[in-house]
Short mmCIF file of N, CA and C in Angstrom, two decimals:
data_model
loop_
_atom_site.label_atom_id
_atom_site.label_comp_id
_atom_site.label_asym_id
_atom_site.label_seq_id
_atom_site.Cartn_x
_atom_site.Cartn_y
_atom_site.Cartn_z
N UNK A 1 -9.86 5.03 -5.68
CA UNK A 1 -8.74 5.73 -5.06
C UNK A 1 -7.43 4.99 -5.30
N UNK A 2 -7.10 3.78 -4.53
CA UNK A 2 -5.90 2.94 -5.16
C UNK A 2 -6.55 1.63 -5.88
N UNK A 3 -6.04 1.63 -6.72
CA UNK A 3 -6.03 -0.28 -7.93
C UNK A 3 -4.66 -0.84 -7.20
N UNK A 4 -5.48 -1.89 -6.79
CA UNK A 4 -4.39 -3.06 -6.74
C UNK A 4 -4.51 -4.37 -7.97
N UNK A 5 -3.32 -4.34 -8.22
CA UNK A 5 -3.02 -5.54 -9.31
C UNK A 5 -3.46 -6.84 -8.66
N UNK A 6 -3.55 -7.61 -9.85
CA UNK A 6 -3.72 -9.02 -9.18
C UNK A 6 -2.75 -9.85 -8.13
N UNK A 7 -1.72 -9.53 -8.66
CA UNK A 7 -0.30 -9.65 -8.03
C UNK A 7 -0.38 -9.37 -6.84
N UNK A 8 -0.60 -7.93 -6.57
CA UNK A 8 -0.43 -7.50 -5.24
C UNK A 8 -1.79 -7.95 -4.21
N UNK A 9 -3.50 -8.13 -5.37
CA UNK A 9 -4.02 -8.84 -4.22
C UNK A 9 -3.48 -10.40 -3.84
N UNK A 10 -2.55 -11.09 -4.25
CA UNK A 10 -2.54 -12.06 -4.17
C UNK A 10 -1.26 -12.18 -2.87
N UNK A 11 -0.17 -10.92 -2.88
CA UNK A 11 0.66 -11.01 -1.62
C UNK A 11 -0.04 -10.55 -0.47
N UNK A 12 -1.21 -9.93 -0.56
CA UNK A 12 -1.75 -9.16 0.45
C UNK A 12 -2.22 -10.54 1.06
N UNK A 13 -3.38 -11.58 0.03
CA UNK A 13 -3.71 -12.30 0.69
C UNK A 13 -3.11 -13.57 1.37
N UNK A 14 -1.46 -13.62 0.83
CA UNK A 14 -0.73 -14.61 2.08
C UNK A 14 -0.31 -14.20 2.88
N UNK A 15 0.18 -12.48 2.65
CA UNK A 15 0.46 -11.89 3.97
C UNK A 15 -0.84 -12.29 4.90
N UNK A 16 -1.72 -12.26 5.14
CA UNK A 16 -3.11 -12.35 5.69
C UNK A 16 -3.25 -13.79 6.02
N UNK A 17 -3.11 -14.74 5.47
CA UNK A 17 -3.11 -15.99 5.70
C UNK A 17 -1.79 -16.37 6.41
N UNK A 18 -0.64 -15.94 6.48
CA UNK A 18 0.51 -16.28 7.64
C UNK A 18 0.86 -15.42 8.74
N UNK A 19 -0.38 -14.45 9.13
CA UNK A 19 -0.18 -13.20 9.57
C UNK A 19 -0.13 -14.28 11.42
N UNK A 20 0.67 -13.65 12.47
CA UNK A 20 0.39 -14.33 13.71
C UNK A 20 -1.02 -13.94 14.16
N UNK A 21 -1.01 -12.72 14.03
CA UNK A 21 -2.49 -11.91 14.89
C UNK A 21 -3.41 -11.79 13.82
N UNK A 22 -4.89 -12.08 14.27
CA UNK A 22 -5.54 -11.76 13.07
C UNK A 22 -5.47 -10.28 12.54
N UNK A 23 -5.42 -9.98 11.61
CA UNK A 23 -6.49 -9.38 10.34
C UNK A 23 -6.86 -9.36 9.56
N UNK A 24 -7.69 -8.16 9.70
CA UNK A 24 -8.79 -7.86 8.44
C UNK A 24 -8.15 -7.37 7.04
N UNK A 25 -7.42 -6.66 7.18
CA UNK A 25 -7.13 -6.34 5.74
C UNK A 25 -5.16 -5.39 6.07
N UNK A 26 -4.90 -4.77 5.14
CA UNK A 26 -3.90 -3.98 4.60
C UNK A 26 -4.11 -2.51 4.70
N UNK A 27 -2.69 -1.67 5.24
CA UNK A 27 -3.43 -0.50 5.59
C UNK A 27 -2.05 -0.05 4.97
N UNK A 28 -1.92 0.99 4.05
CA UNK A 28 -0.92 1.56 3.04
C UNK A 28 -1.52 3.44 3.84
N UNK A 29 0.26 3.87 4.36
CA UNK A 29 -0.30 5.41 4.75
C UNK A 29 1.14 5.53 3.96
N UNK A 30 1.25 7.50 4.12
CA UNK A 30 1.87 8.24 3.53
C UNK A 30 2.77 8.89 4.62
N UNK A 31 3.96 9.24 4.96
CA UNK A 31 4.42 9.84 5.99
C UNK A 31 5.54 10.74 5.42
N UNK A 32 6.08 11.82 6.22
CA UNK A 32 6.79 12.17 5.78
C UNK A 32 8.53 11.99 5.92
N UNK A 33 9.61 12.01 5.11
CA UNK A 33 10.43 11.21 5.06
C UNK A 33 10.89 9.99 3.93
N UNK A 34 11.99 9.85 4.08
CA UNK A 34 12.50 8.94 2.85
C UNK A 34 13.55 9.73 2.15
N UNK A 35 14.07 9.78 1.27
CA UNK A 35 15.08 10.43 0.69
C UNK A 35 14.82 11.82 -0.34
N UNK A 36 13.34 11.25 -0.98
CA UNK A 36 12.50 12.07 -1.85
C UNK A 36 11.42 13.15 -0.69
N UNK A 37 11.48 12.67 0.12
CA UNK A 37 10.15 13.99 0.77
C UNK A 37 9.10 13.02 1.41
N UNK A 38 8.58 11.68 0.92
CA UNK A 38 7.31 11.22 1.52
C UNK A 38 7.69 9.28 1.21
N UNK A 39 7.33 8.90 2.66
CA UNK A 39 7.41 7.54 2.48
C UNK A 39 5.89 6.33 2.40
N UNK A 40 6.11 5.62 1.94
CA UNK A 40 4.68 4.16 1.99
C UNK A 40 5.14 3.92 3.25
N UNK A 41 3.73 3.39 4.16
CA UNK A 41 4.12 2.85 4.67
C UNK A 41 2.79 1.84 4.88
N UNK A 42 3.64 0.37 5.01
CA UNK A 42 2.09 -0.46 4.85
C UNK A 42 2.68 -1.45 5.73
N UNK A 43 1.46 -1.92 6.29
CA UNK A 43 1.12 -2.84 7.00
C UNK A 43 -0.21 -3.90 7.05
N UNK A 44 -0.15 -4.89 8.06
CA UNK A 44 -1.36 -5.99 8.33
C UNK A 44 -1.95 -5.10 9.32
N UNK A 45 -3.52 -4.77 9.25
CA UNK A 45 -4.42 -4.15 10.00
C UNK A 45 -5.38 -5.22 10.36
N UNK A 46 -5.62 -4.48 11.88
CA UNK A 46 -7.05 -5.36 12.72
C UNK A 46 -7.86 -4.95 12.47
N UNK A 47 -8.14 -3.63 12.27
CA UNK A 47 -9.26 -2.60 12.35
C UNK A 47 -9.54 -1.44 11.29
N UNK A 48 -10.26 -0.57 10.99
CA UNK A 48 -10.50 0.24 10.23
C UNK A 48 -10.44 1.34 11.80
N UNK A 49 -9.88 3.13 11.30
CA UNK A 49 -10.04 3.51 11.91
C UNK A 49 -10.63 5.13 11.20
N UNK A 50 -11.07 6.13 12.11
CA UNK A 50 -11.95 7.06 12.05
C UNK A 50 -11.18 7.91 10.51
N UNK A 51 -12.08 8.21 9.57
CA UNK A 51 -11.98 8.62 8.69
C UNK A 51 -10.92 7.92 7.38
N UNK A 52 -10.71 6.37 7.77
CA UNK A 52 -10.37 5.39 6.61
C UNK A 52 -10.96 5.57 5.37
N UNK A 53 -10.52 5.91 4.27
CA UNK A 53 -10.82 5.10 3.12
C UNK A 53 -10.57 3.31 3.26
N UNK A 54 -11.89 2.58 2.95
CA UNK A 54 -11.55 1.34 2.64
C UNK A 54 -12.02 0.90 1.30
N UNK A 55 -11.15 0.10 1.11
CA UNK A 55 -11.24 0.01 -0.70
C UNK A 55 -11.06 -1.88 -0.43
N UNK A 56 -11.95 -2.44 -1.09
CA UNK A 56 -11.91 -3.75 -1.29
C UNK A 56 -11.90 -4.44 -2.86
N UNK A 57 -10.81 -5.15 -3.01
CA UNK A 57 -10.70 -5.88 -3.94
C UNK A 57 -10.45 -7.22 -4.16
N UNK A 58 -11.24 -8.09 -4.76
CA UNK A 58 -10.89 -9.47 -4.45
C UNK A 58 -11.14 -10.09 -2.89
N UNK A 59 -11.80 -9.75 -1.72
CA UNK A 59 -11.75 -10.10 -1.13
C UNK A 59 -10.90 -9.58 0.14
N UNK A 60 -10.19 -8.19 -0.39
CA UNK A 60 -8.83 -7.94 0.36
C UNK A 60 -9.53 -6.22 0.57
N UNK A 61 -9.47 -6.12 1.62
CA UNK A 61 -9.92 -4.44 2.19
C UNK A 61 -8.32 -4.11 2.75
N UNK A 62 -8.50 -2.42 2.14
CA UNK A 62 -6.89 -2.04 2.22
C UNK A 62 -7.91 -0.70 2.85
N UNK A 63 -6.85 -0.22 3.84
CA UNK A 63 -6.85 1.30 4.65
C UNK A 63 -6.21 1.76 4.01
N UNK A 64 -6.73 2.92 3.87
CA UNK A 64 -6.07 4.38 3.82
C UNK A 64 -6.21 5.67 4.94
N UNK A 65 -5.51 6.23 5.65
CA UNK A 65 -6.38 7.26 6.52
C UNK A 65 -6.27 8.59 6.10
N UNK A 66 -7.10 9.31 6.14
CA UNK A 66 -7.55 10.46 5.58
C UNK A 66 -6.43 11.74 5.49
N UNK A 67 -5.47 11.61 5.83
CA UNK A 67 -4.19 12.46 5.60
C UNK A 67 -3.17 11.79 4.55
N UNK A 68 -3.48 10.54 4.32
CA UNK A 68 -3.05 9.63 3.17
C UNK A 68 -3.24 9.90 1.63
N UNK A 69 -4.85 9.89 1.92
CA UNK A 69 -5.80 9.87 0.92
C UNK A 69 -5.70 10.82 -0.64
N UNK A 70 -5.32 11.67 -0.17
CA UNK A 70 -4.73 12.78 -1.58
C UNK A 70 -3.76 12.64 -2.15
N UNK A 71 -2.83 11.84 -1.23
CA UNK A 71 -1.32 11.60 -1.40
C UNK A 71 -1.14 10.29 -2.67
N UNK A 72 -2.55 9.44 -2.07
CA UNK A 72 -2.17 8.29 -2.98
C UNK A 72 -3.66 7.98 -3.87
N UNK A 73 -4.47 9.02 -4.48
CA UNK A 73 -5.37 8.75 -5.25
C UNK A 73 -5.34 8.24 -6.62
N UNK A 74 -5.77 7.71 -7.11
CA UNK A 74 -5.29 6.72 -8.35
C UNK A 74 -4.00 6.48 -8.48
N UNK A 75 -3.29 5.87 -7.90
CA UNK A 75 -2.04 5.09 -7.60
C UNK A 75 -2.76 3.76 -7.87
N UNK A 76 -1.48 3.14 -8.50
CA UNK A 76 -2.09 1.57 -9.03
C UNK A 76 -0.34 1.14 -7.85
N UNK A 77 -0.73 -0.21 -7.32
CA UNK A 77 0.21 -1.14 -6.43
C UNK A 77 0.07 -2.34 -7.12
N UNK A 78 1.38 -2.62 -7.20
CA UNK A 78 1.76 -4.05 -8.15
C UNK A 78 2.55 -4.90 -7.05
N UNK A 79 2.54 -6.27 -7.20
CA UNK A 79 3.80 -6.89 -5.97
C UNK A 79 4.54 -7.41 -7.23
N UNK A 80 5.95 -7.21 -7.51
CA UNK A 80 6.78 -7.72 -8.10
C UNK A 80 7.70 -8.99 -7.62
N UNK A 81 7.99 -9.97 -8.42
CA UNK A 81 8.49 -10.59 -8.04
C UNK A 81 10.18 -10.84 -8.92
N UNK A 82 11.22 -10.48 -8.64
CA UNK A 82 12.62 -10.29 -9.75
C UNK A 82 13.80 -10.74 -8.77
N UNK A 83 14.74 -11.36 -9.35
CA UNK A 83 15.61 -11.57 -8.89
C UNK A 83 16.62 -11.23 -7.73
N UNK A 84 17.00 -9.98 -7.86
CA UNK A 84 17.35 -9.33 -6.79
C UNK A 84 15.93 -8.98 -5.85
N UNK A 85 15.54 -8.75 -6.21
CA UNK A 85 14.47 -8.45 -4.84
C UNK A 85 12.71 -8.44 -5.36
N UNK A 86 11.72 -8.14 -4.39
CA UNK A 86 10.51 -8.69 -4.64
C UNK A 86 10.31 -7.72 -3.71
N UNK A 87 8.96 -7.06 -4.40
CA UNK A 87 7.68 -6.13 -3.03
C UNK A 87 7.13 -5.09 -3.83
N UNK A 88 6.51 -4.50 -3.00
CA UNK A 88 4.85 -3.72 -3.98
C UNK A 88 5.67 -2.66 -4.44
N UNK A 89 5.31 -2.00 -5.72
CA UNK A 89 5.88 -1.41 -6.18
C UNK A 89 4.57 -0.06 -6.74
N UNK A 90 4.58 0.71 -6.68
CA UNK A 90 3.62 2.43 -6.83
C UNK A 90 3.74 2.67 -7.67
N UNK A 91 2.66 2.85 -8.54
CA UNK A 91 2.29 3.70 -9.95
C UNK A 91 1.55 4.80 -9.38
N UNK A 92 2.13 6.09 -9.02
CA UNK A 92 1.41 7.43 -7.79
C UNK A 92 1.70 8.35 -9.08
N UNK A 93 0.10 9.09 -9.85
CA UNK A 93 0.24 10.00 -10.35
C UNK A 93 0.53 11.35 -9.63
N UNK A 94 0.51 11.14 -8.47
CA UNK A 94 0.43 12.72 -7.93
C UNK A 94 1.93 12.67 -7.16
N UNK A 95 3.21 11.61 -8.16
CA UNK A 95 4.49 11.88 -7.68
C UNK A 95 5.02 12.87 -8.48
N UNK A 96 6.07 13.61 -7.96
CA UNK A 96 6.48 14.10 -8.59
C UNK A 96 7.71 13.80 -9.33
N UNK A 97 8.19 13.82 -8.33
CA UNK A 97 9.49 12.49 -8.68
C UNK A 97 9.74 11.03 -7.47
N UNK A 98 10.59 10.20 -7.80
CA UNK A 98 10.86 9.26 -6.82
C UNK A 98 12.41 8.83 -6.63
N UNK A 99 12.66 8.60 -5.28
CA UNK A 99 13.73 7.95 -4.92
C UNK A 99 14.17 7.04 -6.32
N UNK A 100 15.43 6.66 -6.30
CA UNK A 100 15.98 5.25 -6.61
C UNK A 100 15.54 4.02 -6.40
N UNK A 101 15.29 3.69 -5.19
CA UNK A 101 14.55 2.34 -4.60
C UNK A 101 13.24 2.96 -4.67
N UNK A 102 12.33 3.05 -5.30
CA UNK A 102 11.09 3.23 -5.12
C UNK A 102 10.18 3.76 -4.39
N UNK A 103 10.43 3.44 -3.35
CA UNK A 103 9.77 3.58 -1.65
C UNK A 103 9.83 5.15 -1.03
N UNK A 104 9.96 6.10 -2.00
CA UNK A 104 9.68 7.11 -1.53
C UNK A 104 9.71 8.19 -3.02
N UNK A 105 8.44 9.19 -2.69
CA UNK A 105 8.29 10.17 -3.78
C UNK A 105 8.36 11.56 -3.52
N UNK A 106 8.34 12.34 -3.90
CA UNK A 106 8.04 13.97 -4.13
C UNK A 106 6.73 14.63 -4.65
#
């Protein structure tokens, strides 16, 4: 469903290692909003919840919840790291188009 790059398992897993509260893994949803029509929205998760996709890579389990799930199917997540700025960046075949800043598609 989503590929995460090496890159991005590797921010997931310091996010996770400097996190205050424990968790378990990374939870990436879809909402609506942003400039294009639909925003990411991700976070540090405690829990898996009712009808999650969980996808584990490297050690790193990422949520998805089931109103997500179509939105972001073979989407590849990269964490970039560049001068002006740094953070996961969406390869979403099922965009249509995207914002300017990334962080939101059609």
């Amino acid at each position: 469903m989503i590929t995460l790059t090496d890159d991005a398992v590797a921010a997931v897993k310091t996010a996770l290692s400097r996190a205050s509260e424990p968790a378990q893994g990374f939870r990436i949803m879809v909402q609506a909003g942003g400039c294009a029509g639909f925003k990411y929205i991700m976070g540090l998760e405690s829990v898996s919840r009712e009808g999650d996709a969980i996808i584990e890579t490297d050690g790193v389990k990422l949520f998805v919840d089931a109103g997500s799930q179509p939105h972001v199917a073979g989407t590849t997540v990269d964490f970039v790291t560049r001068l002006e700025s740094s953070g996961f960046v969406f390869d979403n075949p099922n965009a249509r188009g995207k914002c300017d800043c990334g962080k939101s598609f059609s």
